[in-house]
Amino acid sequence: MSVPIDPLCDGEAERSAALHAYRLLDAPREQDFDDIAHMASRVCETPMAVVNLVDTRRQFFLAEVGLGVRETPLDTSFCGHAILEEDVLVVPDARRDPRFDGNPLVHGTAGLQFYAGAVLKTPDGQPVGTMCVLDTKPRQLNALQIDMLRFLARQAMTQMELRRSLAVRDRLLVEARAAEARRRDLAHEMAHRMKNLLSMVQAVATQTLRQSTSMEEGRLAISQRLTALARAQDILTLADYEEATICEVVAATIAPHQTADRRIRSCGPDMLLTSQQALGLSLAIHELATNAAKYGALSNGSGTVDVGWTNEHGTFVFDWIERGGPAVVAPQRRGFGSKLIERIVASYFNGEGRIDFAPGGIAFRLVGKPDARPVGRVKAGDP
């Protein structure tokens, strides 16, 4: 007995992939395919008819009449031979056909003798199954019956293509709904973040003008503070507005204030900050660096600034420490910058901030809970 299909032969992988793309193997019975099988049985006057999908090692019956099973092994099947044909395979008497010598379906209790099968082909010509009829006695089909077998094979393929098209449509609809939901969520999130950002800008502008002694001083201070916010916003934009790493935030905010001999040094583990934390920390660093350049450690040629942070056991600690600058004199009145650093920024971290005007140099410490996760190893060095 010959083996009808070699699963390892050239082209069999492509044929199998084409078959599996319909996702009908092991599918429940459907009336449309049952009707096709019943029509084939009536037209061809055979007790058995099958709408059959031929896999590499088994055949699965989308519909069957007279067999009572949904699948059989491929190595004893008639359809394994039929699928190698271009059109229709007719076996008038399998007992006299050498291809079925020793086949238990022919010479066993089943006693199958007659077979006729039309190939089910995909639109690009891949054979994936058969529309076949069987009988336990030898016989022939007339031309009309063979034409009807071809027609019913095409109808079966039309039903298969329809189901695949509907499945693709349903998948695309699901994807489109998911994309629309993501778009709505993004629009809502963007509106929320823009509202927060505009509130922060409004507070910065209002408080800066209130504390300024002239319009030019206020204009310059607002411009510098908004530039610091813009740099942080650029980082958030690259990260889809959700969060930013603290190393990126510190580096971007310090960069405009860094001296030629790099007297601002930073060190700490990288971690993610929320958008509000990133914006707030950028403003705090900007205020500290601006003050250091005007009055503190960066106002002479030898002072230094150490920026460091830790995130251990659920506690975030951020330090700004100035050394080597002019002697510090505590201000008689706290400006908006100090309030911004100690109160507003600290609130984004659910913590507290404190500026210490020690004679040896200003120090700022922020202690809070960042609600963030680490993203890498400790990073140190100048931005």
mmCIF file of C-alpha atoms in Angstrom:
data_model
loop_
_atom_site.group_PDB
_atom_site.id
_atom_site.type_symbol
_atom_site.label_atom_id
_atom_site.label_comp_id
_atom_site.label_asym_id
_atom_site.label_seq_id
_atom_site.Cartn_x
_atom_site.Cartn_y
_atom_site.Cartn_z
ATOM 1 C CA MET A 1 0.000 0.000 0.000
ATOM 2 C CA SER A 2 1.447 3.352 -1.017
ATOM 3 C CA VAL A 3 1.570 6.355 1.315
ATOM 4 C CA PRO A 4 -0.499 9.103 -0.368
ATOM 5 C CA ILE A 5 1.238 12.197 1.119
ATOM 6 C CA ASP A 6 4.735 12.628 2.457
ATOM 7 C CA PRO A 7 4.519 15.312 5.213
ATOM 8 C CA LEU A 8 8.132 16.235 4.563
ATOM 9 C CA CYS A 9 7.835 16.682 0.785
ATOM 10 C CA ASP A 10 8.409 20.009 -0.913
ATOM 11 C CA GLY A 11 5.377 22.257 -0.717
ATOM 12 C CA GLU A 12 3.562 20.304 1.987
ATOM 13 C CA ALA A 13 4.429 22.878 4.658
ATOM 14 C CA GLU A 14 2.902 25.640 2.522
ATOM 15 C CA ARG A 15 -0.192 23.559 1.833
ATOM 16 C CA SER A 16 -0.620 22.785 5.527
ATOM 17 C CA ALA A 17 -0.210 26.462 6.423
ATOM 18 C CA ALA A 18 -2.910 27.379 3.888
ATOM 19 C CA LEU A 19 -5.241 24.808 5.428
ATOM 20 C CA HIS A 20 -4.634 25.933 9.014
ATOM 21 C CA ALA A 21 -5.247 29.561 8.031
ATOM 22 C CA TYR A 22 -8.967 28.750 7.744
ATOM 23 C CA ARG A 23 -9.039 27.606 11.399
ATOM 24 C CA LEU A 24 -11.679 24.979 10.632
ATOM 25 C CA LEU A 25 -9.870 21.859 11.789
ATOM 26 C CA ASP A 26 -11.857 20.402 14.716
ATOM 27 C CA ALA A 27 -14.617 22.955 14.160
ATOM 28 C CA PRO A 28 -18.167 21.996 15.244
ATOM 29 C CA ARG A 29 -20.612 20.855 12.592
ATOM 30 C CA GLU A 30 -22.453 23.522 10.601
ATOM 31 C CA GLN A 31 -25.637 23.221 8.585
ATOM 32 C CA ASP A 32 -24.129 24.805 5.473
ATOM 33 C CA PHE A 33 -21.466 22.111 5.135
ATOM 34 C CA ASP A 34 -23.941 19.355 6.118
ATOM 35 C CA ASP A 35 -26.249 20.485 3.307
ATOM 36 C CA ILE A 36 -23.392 20.259 0.791
ATOM 37 C CA ALA A 37 -22.531 16.713 1.907
ATOM 38 C CA HIS A 38 -26.199 15.599 1.734
ATOM 39 C CA MET A 39 -26.560 17.101 -1.740
ATOM 40 C CA ALA A 40 -23.450 15.256 -2.951
ATOM 41 C CA SER A 41 -24.808 11.990 -1.599
ATOM 42 C CA ARG A 42 -28.179 12.482 -3.332
ATOM 43 C CA VAL A 43 -26.816 13.655 -6.669
ATOM 44 C CA CYS A 44 -24.159 10.931 -6.892
ATOM 45 C CA GLU A 45 -26.510 8.291 -5.402
ATOM 46 C CA THR A 46 -23.926 7.102 -2.862
ATOM 47 C CA PRO A 47 -24.511 6.154 0.789
ATOM 48 C CA MET A 48 -21.534 8.201 1.928
ATOM 49 C CA ALA A 49 -20.330 11.735 1.244
ATOM 50 C CA VAL A 50 -17.725 13.917 2.954
ATOM 51 C CA VAL A 51 -16.577 17.554 2.969
ATOM 52 C CA ASN A 52 -13.018 16.782 3.958
ATOM 53 C CA LEU A 53 -9.977 18.772 5.104
ATOM 54 C CA VAL A 54 -6.690 16.958 4.522
ATOM 55 C CA ASP A 55 -3.942 17.737 7.039
ATOM 56 C CA THR A 56 -0.429 16.286 6.961
ATOM 57 C CA ARG A 57 -1.268 13.200 9.070
ATOM 58 C CA ARG A 58 -5.052 13.076 9.345
ATOM 59 C CA GLN A 59 -8.213 14.068 7.530
ATOM 60 C CA PHE A 60 -10.964 15.983 9.299
ATOM 61 C CA PHE A 61 -14.579 15.910 8.114
ATOM 62 C CA LEU A 62 -16.308 19.291 8.147
ATOM 63 C CA ALA A 63 -19.438 17.337 7.190
ATOM 64 C CA GLU A 64 -20.165 13.680 6.527
ATOM 65 C CA VAL A 65 -23.004 11.402 5.521
ATOM 66 C CA GLY A 66 -22.929 7.697 6.317
ATOM 67 C CA LEU A 67 -19.557 7.471 8.106
ATOM 68 C CA GLY A 68 -20.406 8.474 11.681
ATOM 69 C CA VAL A 69 -16.885 9.802 12.510
ATOM 70 C CA ARG A 70 -15.245 13.239 12.274
ATOM 71 C CA GLU A 71 -11.692 12.189 11.332
ATOM 72 C CA THR A 72 -9.546 9.262 10.188
ATOM 73 C CA PRO A 73 -5.783 8.699 9.715
ATOM 74 C CA LEU A 74 -4.372 9.951 6.447
ATOM 75 C CA ASP A 75 -2.197 6.946 5.615
ATOM 76 C CA THR A 76 -5.227 4.761 4.744
ATOM 77 C CA SER A 77 -7.365 7.475 3.153
ATOM 78 C CA PHE A 78 -8.565 7.822 -0.429
ATOM 79 C CA CYS A 79 -8.448 11.618 -0.144
ATOM 80 C CA GLY A 80 -4.704 11.546 0.476
ATOM 81 C CA HIS A 81 -4.416 10.387 -3.119
ATOM 82 C CA ALA A 82 -7.148 12.653 -4.462
ATOM 83 C CA ILE A 83 -5.496 15.806 -3.132
ATOM 84 C CA LEU A 84 -2.513 15.128 -5.383
ATOM 85 C CA GLU A 85 -4.774 15.376 -8.445
ATOM 86 C CA GLU A 86 -5.475 18.546 -10.387
ATOM 87 C CA ASP A 87 -9.213 18.036 -10.546
ATOM 88 C CA VAL A 88 -11.237 14.888 -9.767
ATOM 89 C CA LEU A 89 -10.062 11.425 -8.763
ATOM 90 C CA VAL A 90 -12.444 8.552 -9.544
ATOM 91 C CA VAL A 91 -11.729 5.024 -8.297
ATOM 92 C CA PRO A 92 -14.405 2.705 -9.780
ATOM 93 C CA ASP A 93 -13.245 -0.411 -7.879
ATOM 94 C CA ALA A 94 -10.539 -0.009 -5.221
ATOM 95 C CA ARG A 95 -10.085 -3.796 -4.981
ATOM 96 C CA ARG A 96 -8.620 -3.732 -8.461
ATOM 97 C CA ASP A 97 -6.481 -0.590 -7.903
ATOM 98 C CA PRO A 98 -2.868 -1.320 -6.837
ATOM 99 C CA ARG A 99 -2.722 1.962 -4.870
ATOM 100 C CA PHE A 100 -5.071 0.382 -2.307
ATOM 101 C CA ASP A 101 -3.496 -3.073 -1.955
ATOM 102 C CA GLY A 102 -3.683 -4.047 1.695
ATOM 103 C CA ASN A 103 -5.725 -0.956 2.627
ATOM 104 C CA PRO A 104 -7.966 -1.990 5.589
ATOM 105 C CA LEU A 105 -10.734 0.374 4.443
ATOM 106 C CA VAL A 106 -10.957 -1.643 1.215
ATOM 107 C CA HIS A 107 -10.079 -5.150 2.322
ATOM 108 C CA GLY A 108 -11.352 -4.938 5.897
ATOM 109 C CA THR A 109 -14.807 -4.734 7.443
ATOM 110 C CA ALA A 110 -15.500 -1.273 5.969
ATOM 111 C CA GLY A 111 -15.413 -2.778 2.485
ATOM 112 C CA LEU A 112 -15.103 0.513 0.603
ATOM 113 C CA GLN A 113 -14.833 -0.029 -3.127
ATOM 114 C CA PHE A 114 -15.929 3.119 -4.924
ATOM 115 C CA TYR A 115 -14.507 6.636 -4.419
ATOM 116 C CA ALA A 116 -14.810 9.928 -6.282
ATOM 117 C CA GLY A 117 -13.333 13.174 -4.980
ATOM 118 C CA ALA A 118 -13.054 16.747 -6.294
ATOM 119 C CA VAL A 119 -10.213 18.815 -4.864
ATOM 120 C CA LEU A 120 -10.920 21.848 -2.636
ATOM 121 C CA LYS A 121 -8.503 24.545 -3.730
ATOM 122 C CA THR A 122 -7.771 27.930 -2.192
ATOM 123 C CA PRO A 123 -7.933 31.039 -4.434
ATOM 124 C CA ASP A 124 -4.177 30.788 -4.969
ATOM 125 C CA GLY A 125 -4.382 27.103 -5.936
ATOM 126 C CA GLN A 126 -3.378 25.314 -2.740
ATOM 127 C CA PRO A 127 -5.229 21.963 -2.334
ATOM 128 C CA VAL A 128 -6.619 21.723 1.208
ATOM 129 C CA GLY A 129 -9.271 19.011 1.022
ATOM 130 C CA THR A 130 -11.859 17.200 -1.065
ATOM 131 C CA MET A 131 -15.557 16.946 -1.750
ATOM 132 C CA CYS A 132 -15.908 13.178 -2.039
ATOM 133 C CA VAL A 133 -18.477 10.400 -2.248
ATOM 134 C CA LEU A 134 -17.977 6.716 -1.380
ATOM 135 C CA ASP A 135 -19.768 3.392 -1.786
ATOM 136 C CA THR A 136 -19.276 -0.237 -0.757
ATOM 137 C CA LYS A 137 -19.820 -1.485 -4.299
ATOM 138 C CA PRO A 138 -18.080 -0.694 -7.586
ATOM 139 C CA ARG A 139 -19.708 1.955 -9.761
ATOM 140 C CA GLN A 140 -19.164 4.936 -12.090
ATOM 141 C CA LEU A 141 -20.330 8.551 -12.143
ATOM 142 C CA ASN A 142 -21.806 10.169 -15.220
ATOM 143 C CA ALA A 143 -20.615 13.530 -16.542
ATOM 144 C CA LEU A 144 -23.399 15.452 -14.802
ATOM 145 C CA GLN A 145 -22.577 13.880 -11.447
ATOM 146 C CA ILE A 146 -18.868 14.704 -11.830
ATOM 147 C CA ASP A 147 -19.741 18.287 -12.752
ATOM 148 C CA MET A 148 -21.963 18.521 -9.665
ATOM 149 C CA LEU A 149 -19.137 17.154 -7.512
ATOM 150 C CA ARG A 150 -16.883 19.926 -8.836
ATOM 151 C CA PHE A 151 -19.636 22.492 -8.221
ATOM 152 C CA LEU A 152 -20.186 21.341 -4.632
ATOM 153 C CA ALA A 153 -16.423 21.463 -4.032
ATOM 154 C CA ARG A 154 -16.461 25.106 -5.131
ATOM 155 C CA GLN A 155 -19.439 25.784 -2.867
ATOM 156 C CA ALA A 156 -17.589 24.260 0.088
ATOM 157 C CA MET A 157 -14.574 26.489 -0.642
ATOM 158 C CA THR A 158 -16.884 29.515 -0.915
ATOM 159 C CA GLN A 159 -18.226 28.749 2.562
ATOM 160 C CA MET A 160 -14.685 28.350 3.897
ATOM 161 C CA GLU A 161 -13.586 31.647 2.347
ATOM 162 C CA LEU A 162 -16.670 33.363 3.764
ATOM 163 C CA ARG A 163 -15.857 32.176 7.268
ATOM 164 C CA ARG A 164 -12.264 33.299 6.934
ATOM 165 C CA SER A 165 -13.371 36.727 5.690
ATOM 166 C CA LEU A 166 -15.807 37.057 8.585
ATOM 167 C CA ALA A 167 -13.079 36.060 11.047
ATOM 168 C CA VAL A 168 -10.720 38.660 9.562
ATOM 169 C CA ARG A 169 -13.487 41.271 9.704
ATOM 170 C CA ASP A 170 -14.232 40.451 13.339
ATOM 171 C CA ARG A 171 -10.551 40.615 14.237
ATOM 172 C CA LEU A 172 -10.159 43.960 12.492
ATOM 173 C CA LEU A 173 -13.236 45.280 14.286
ATOM 174 C CA VAL A 174 -11.814 44.200 17.631
ATOM 175 C CA GLU A 175 -8.480 45.825 16.778
ATOM 176 C CA ALA A 176 -10.241 48.998 15.614
ATOM 177 C CA ARG A 177 -12.265 49.185 18.836
ATOM 178 C CA ALA A 178 -9.121 48.646 20.889
ATOM 179 C CA ALA A 179 -7.308 51.353 18.916
ATOM 180 C CA GLU A 180 -10.220 53.749 19.407
ATOM 181 C CA ALA A 181 -10.258 53.007 23.138
ATOM 182 C CA ARG A 182 -6.517 53.701 23.300
ATOM 183 C CA ARG A 183 -7.031 56.944 21.372
ATOM 184 C CA ARG A 184 -9.752 58.068 23.781
ATOM 185 C CA ASP A 185 -7.608 57.150 26.776
ATOM 186 C CA LEU A 186 -4.651 59.029 25.310
ATOM 187 C CA ALA A 187 -6.778 62.088 24.569
ATOM 188 C CA HIS A 188 -8.155 62.044 28.114
ATOM 189 C CA GLU A 189 -4.693 61.586 29.579
ATOM 190 C CA MET A 190 -3.265 64.361 27.409
ATOM 191 C CA ALA A 191 -6.070 66.716 28.459
ATOM 192 C CA HIS A 192 -5.433 65.861 32.104
ATOM 193 C CA ARG A 193 -1.699 66.396 31.790
ATOM 194 C CA MET A 194 -2.125 69.648 29.858
ATOM 195 C CA LYS A 195 -4.469 70.902 32.560
ATOM 196 C CA ASN A 196 -1.894 70.069 35.227
ATOM 197 C CA LEU A 197 0.890 71.674 33.214
ATOM 198 C CA LEU A 198 -1.110 74.822 32.557
ATOM 199 C CA SER A 199 -1.988 75.036 36.253
ATOM 200 C CA MET A 200 1.706 74.809 37.085
ATOM 201 C CA VAL A 201 2.563 77.477 34.479
ATOM 202 C CA GLN A 202 -0.160 79.733 35.834
ATOM 203 C CA ALA A 203 1.112 79.332 39.396
ATOM 204 C CA VAL A 204 4.712 79.997 38.314
ATOM 205 C CA ALA A 205 3.751 83.112 36.374
ATOM 206 C CA THR A 206 1.451 84.516 39.080
ATOM 207 C CA GLN A 207 3.825 83.946 41.961
ATOM 208 C CA THR A 208 6.890 85.098 40.024
ATOM 209 C CA LEU A 209 5.277 88.401 39.074
ATOM 210 C CA ARG A 210 4.042 88.875 42.622
ATOM 211 C CA GLN A 211 7.596 88.473 43.962
ATOM 212 C CA SER A 212 9.362 90.513 41.248
ATOM 213 C CA THR A 213 10.414 94.128 41.743
ATOM 214 C CA SER A 214 10.059 94.994 38.048
ATOM 215 C CA MET A 215 8.358 93.682 34.922
ATOM 216 C CA GLU A 216 11.729 92.912 33.304
ATOM 217 C CA GLU A 217 12.834 90.905 36.335
ATOM 218 C CA GLY A 218 9.520 89.034 36.281
ATOM 219 C CA ARG A 219 9.689 88.431 32.548
ATOM 220 C CA LEU A 220 13.200 86.997 32.777
ATOM 221 C CA ALA A 221 12.374 84.790 35.759
ATOM 222 C CA ILE A 222 9.209 83.440 34.111
ATOM 223 C CA SER A 223 11.098 82.756 30.877
ATOM 224 C CA GLN A 224 13.808 80.803 32.674
ATOM 225 C CA ARG A 225 11.336 78.778 34.725
ATOM 226 C CA LEU A 226 9.216 77.911 31.707
ATOM 227 C CA THR A 227 12.349 76.863 29.828
ATOM 228 C CA ALA A 228 13.125 74.441 32.655
ATOM 229 C CA LEU A 229 9.590 73.075 32.400
ATOM 230 C CA ALA A 230 9.948 72.746 28.621
ATOM 231 C CA ARG A 231 13.127 70.675 28.969
ATOM 232 C CA ALA A 232 11.339 68.288 31.330
ATOM 233 C CA GLN A 233 8.342 68.181 28.993
ATOM 234 C CA ASP A 234 10.642 67.201 26.112
ATOM 235 C CA ILE A 235 11.821 64.206 28.113
ATOM 236 C CA LEU A 236 8.227 63.218 28.923
ATOM 237 C CA THR A 237 7.229 63.535 25.277
ATOM 238 C CA LEU A 238 9.859 60.985 24.298
ATOM 239 C CA ALA A 239 8.510 58.685 27.026
ATOM 240 C CA ASP A 240 4.858 59.045 25.862
ATOM 241 C CA TYR A 241 4.096 61.501 28.661
ATOM 242 C CA GLU A 242 3.774 58.771 31.268
ATOM 243 C CA GLU A 243 7.060 58.929 33.137
ATOM 244 C CA ALA A 244 10.748 59.817 32.815
ATOM 245 C CA THR A 245 13.956 58.586 34.384
ATOM 246 C CA ILE A 246 15.484 60.732 37.088
ATOM 247 C CA CYS A 247 18.910 60.617 35.431
ATOM 248 C CA GLU A 248 17.447 62.161 32.268
ATOM 249 C CA VAL A 249 15.625 64.825 34.268
ATOM 250 C CA VAL A 250 18.684 65.769 36.355
ATOM 251 C CA ALA A 251 21.017 65.799 33.344
ATOM 252 C CA ALA A 252 18.692 67.925 31.195
ATOM 253 C CA THR A 253 18.014 70.449 33.975
ATOM 254 C CA ILE A 254 21.618 70.828 35.087
ATOM 255 C CA ALA A 255 23.054 71.073 31.562
ATOM 256 C CA PRO A 256 22.351 74.828 31.040
ATOM 257 C CA HIS A 257 23.981 75.628 34.393
ATOM 258 C CA GLN A 258 26.999 73.342 34.150
ATOM 259 C CA THR A 259 30.349 75.120 34.310
ATOM 260 C CA ALA A 260 33.233 74.615 31.904
ATOM 261 C CA ASP A 261 35.191 72.807 34.619
ATOM 262 C CA ARG A 262 32.079 70.751 35.485
ATOM 263 C CA ARG A 263 31.627 71.744 39.099
ATOM 264 C CA ILE A 264 28.132 70.262 39.337
ATOM 265 C CA ARG A 265 28.395 66.544 40.080
ATOM 266 C CA SER A 266 25.535 64.064 40.234
ATOM 267 C CA CYS A 267 25.202 60.501 41.455
ATOM 268 C CA GLY A 268 22.287 58.170 42.139
ATOM 269 C CA PRO A 269 20.366 55.114 40.967
ATOM 270 C CA ASP A 270 18.227 55.502 37.910
ATOM 271 C CA MET A 271 14.487 55.253 38.538
ATOM 272 C CA LEU A 272 11.240 56.311 36.949
ATOM 273 C CA LEU A 273 9.403 59.465 37.992
ATOM 274 C CA THR A 274 5.798 60.317 37.235
ATOM 275 C CA SER A 275 5.193 63.242 34.900
ATOM 276 C CA GLN A 276 4.344 65.587 37.787
ATOM 277 C CA GLN A 277 7.434 64.525 39.736
ATOM 278 C CA ALA A 278 9.641 65.041 36.674
ATOM 279 C CA LEU A 279 8.263 68.545 36.067
ATOM 280 C CA GLY A 280 8.481 69.472 39.743
ATOM 281 C CA LEU A 281 12.021 68.201 40.218
ATOM 282 C CA SER A 282 13.111 70.072 37.075
ATOM 283 C CA LEU A 283 11.780 73.314 38.525
ATOM 284 C CA ALA A 284 13.452 72.660 41.892
ATOM 285 C CA ILE A 285 16.846 71.972 40.305
ATOM 286 C CA HIS A 286 16.468 75.041 38.086
ATOM 287 C CA GLU A 287 15.739 77.263 41.094
ATOM 288 C CA LEU A 288 18.668 75.852 43.065
ATOM 289 C CA ALA A 289 21.090 76.109 40.139
ATOM 290 C CA THR A 290 20.008 79.672 39.293
ATOM 291 C CA ASN A 291 20.484 80.759 42.912
ATOM 292 C CA ALA A 292 23.868 78.995 43.064
ATOM 293 C CA ALA A 293 25.025 80.833 39.947
ATOM 294 C CA LYS A 294 23.926 84.224 41.292
ATOM 295 C CA TYR A 295 24.833 83.986 44.961
ATOM 296 C CA GLY A 296 26.092 80.505 45.855
ATOM 297 C CA ALA A 297 28.746 77.944 45.027
ATOM 298 C CA LEU A 298 28.711 78.611 41.278
ATOM 299 C CA SER A 299 29.124 82.375 41.638
ATOM 300 C CA ASN A 300 32.906 82.090 42.140
ATOM 301 C CA GLY A 301 35.581 79.983 40.496
ATOM 302 C CA SER A 302 36.015 77.269 43.113
ATOM 303 C CA GLY A 303 32.633 76.300 44.565
ATOM 304 C CA THR A 304 31.058 72.923 43.819
ATOM 305 C CA VAL A 305 27.595 71.384 43.900
ATOM 306 C CA ASP A 306 26.886 67.734 44.676
ATOM 307 C CA VAL A 307 23.530 66.365 43.553
ATOM 308 C CA GLY A 308 22.643 62.934 44.867
ATOM 309 C CA TRP A 309 19.613 60.732 45.480
ATOM 310 C CA THR A 310 18.717 57.340 46.891
ATOM 311 C CA ASN A 311 15.625 55.165 46.715
ATOM 312 C CA GLU A 312 15.716 52.488 49.396
ATOM 313 C CA HIS A 313 13.038 50.738 51.421
ATOM 314 C CA GLY A 314 10.300 52.821 49.847
ATOM 315 C CA THR A 315 11.884 56.158 50.758
ATOM 316 C CA PHE A 316 13.231 58.615 48.209
ATOM 317 C CA VAL A 317 15.894 61.097 49.339
ATOM 318 C CA PHE A 318 17.191 63.875 47.078
ATOM 319 C CA ASP A 319 20.088 66.147 48.160
ATOM 320 C CA TRP A 320 21.536 69.348 46.708
ATOM 321 C CA ILE A 321 24.698 70.364 48.594
ATOM 322 C CA GLU A 322 26.815 73.432 47.847
ATOM 323 C CA ARG A 323 30.403 73.857 49.049
ATOM 324 C CA GLY A 324 33.154 76.432 48.571
ATOM 325 C CA GLY A 325 31.000 79.389 47.637
ATOM 326 C CA PRO A 326 30.649 82.748 49.375
ATOM 327 C CA ALA A 327 29.453 82.685 52.955
ATOM 328 C CA VAL A 328 25.706 82.167 53.052
ATOM 329 C CA VAL A 329 23.418 84.651 54.735
ATOM 330 C CA ALA A 330 19.882 83.450 55.375
ATOM 331 C CA PRO A 331 17.332 85.675 53.592
ATOM 332 C CA GLN A 332 14.991 87.847 55.622
ATOM 333 C CA ARG A 333 12.069 86.879 53.408
ATOM 334 C CA ARG A 334 11.441 83.656 51.522
ATOM 335 C CA GLY A 335 10.780 84.129 47.809
ATOM 336 C CA PHE A 336 8.602 82.084 45.497
ATOM 337 C CA GLY A 337 11.567 79.918 44.501
ATOM 338 C CA SER A 338 12.045 78.716 48.071
ATOM 339 C CA LYS A 339 8.341 78.053 48.490
ATOM 340 C CA LEU A 340 8.288 76.200 45.192
ATOM 341 C CA ILE A 341 11.159 73.968 46.260
ATOM 342 C CA GLU A 342 10.061 73.274 49.821
ATOM 343 C CA ARG A 343 6.301 72.976 49.455
ATOM 344 C CA ILE A 344 5.048 72.483 45.932
ATOM 345 C CA VAL A 345 7.724 70.072 44.642
ATOM 346 C CA ALA A 346 7.742 68.108 47.894
ATOM 347 C CA SER A 347 3.993 67.520 47.550
ATOM 348 C CA TYR A 348 4.554 65.675 44.260
ATOM 349 C CA PHE A 349 6.641 63.157 46.199
ATOM 350 C CA ASN A 350 4.229 62.926 49.133
ATOM 351 C CA GLY A 351 7.029 64.175 51.343
ATOM 352 C CA GLU A 352 8.830 67.182 52.772
ATOM 353 C CA GLY A 353 11.497 69.531 51.461
ATOM 354 C CA ARG A 354 13.826 71.739 53.454
ATOM 355 C CA ILE A 355 16.448 74.348 52.485
ATOM 356 C CA ASP A 356 19.243 74.833 54.991
ATOM 357 C CA PHE A 357 21.045 78.185 54.692
ATOM 358 C CA ALA A 358 24.221 77.033 56.464
ATOM 359 C CA PRO A 359 27.166 79.479 56.297
ATOM 360 C CA GLY A 360 29.284 76.965 54.405
ATOM 361 C CA GLY A 361 26.764 76.513 51.621
ATOM 362 C CA ILE A 362 23.099 75.988 50.873
ATOM 363 C CA ALA A 363 21.788 72.458 51.243
ATOM 364 C CA PHE A 364 18.401 71.167 50.137
ATOM 365 C CA ARG A 365 16.948 67.799 51.082
ATOM 366 C CA LEU A 366 13.743 66.265 49.787
ATOM 367 C CA VAL A 367 12.393 63.143 51.492
ATOM 368 C CA GLY A 368 9.350 61.384 50.080
ATOM 369 C CA LYS A 369 7.839 58.370 48.376
ATOM 370 C CA PRO A 370 8.263 58.442 44.619
ATOM 371 C CA ASP A 371 5.929 55.543 43.800
ATOM 372 C CA ALA A 372 8.489 54.626 41.143
ATOM 373 C CA ARG A 373 10.525 51.587 40.238
ATOM 374 C CA PRO A 374 14.242 51.251 39.469
ATOM 375 C CA VAL A 375 15.271 50.970 35.840
ATOM 376 C CA GLY A 376 18.971 50.231 35.976
ATOM 377 C CA ARG A 377 22.200 50.292 37.859
ATOM 378 C CA VAL A 378 23.583 53.230 39.775
ATOM 379 C CA LYS A 379 24.553 56.070 37.480
ATOM 380 C CA ALA A 380 27.112 58.611 38.545
ATOM 381 C CA GLY A 381 29.029 61.441 37.022
ATOM 382 C CA ASP A 382 28.489 64.840 35.525
ATOM 383 C CA PRO A 383 25.550 65.321 33.195
#
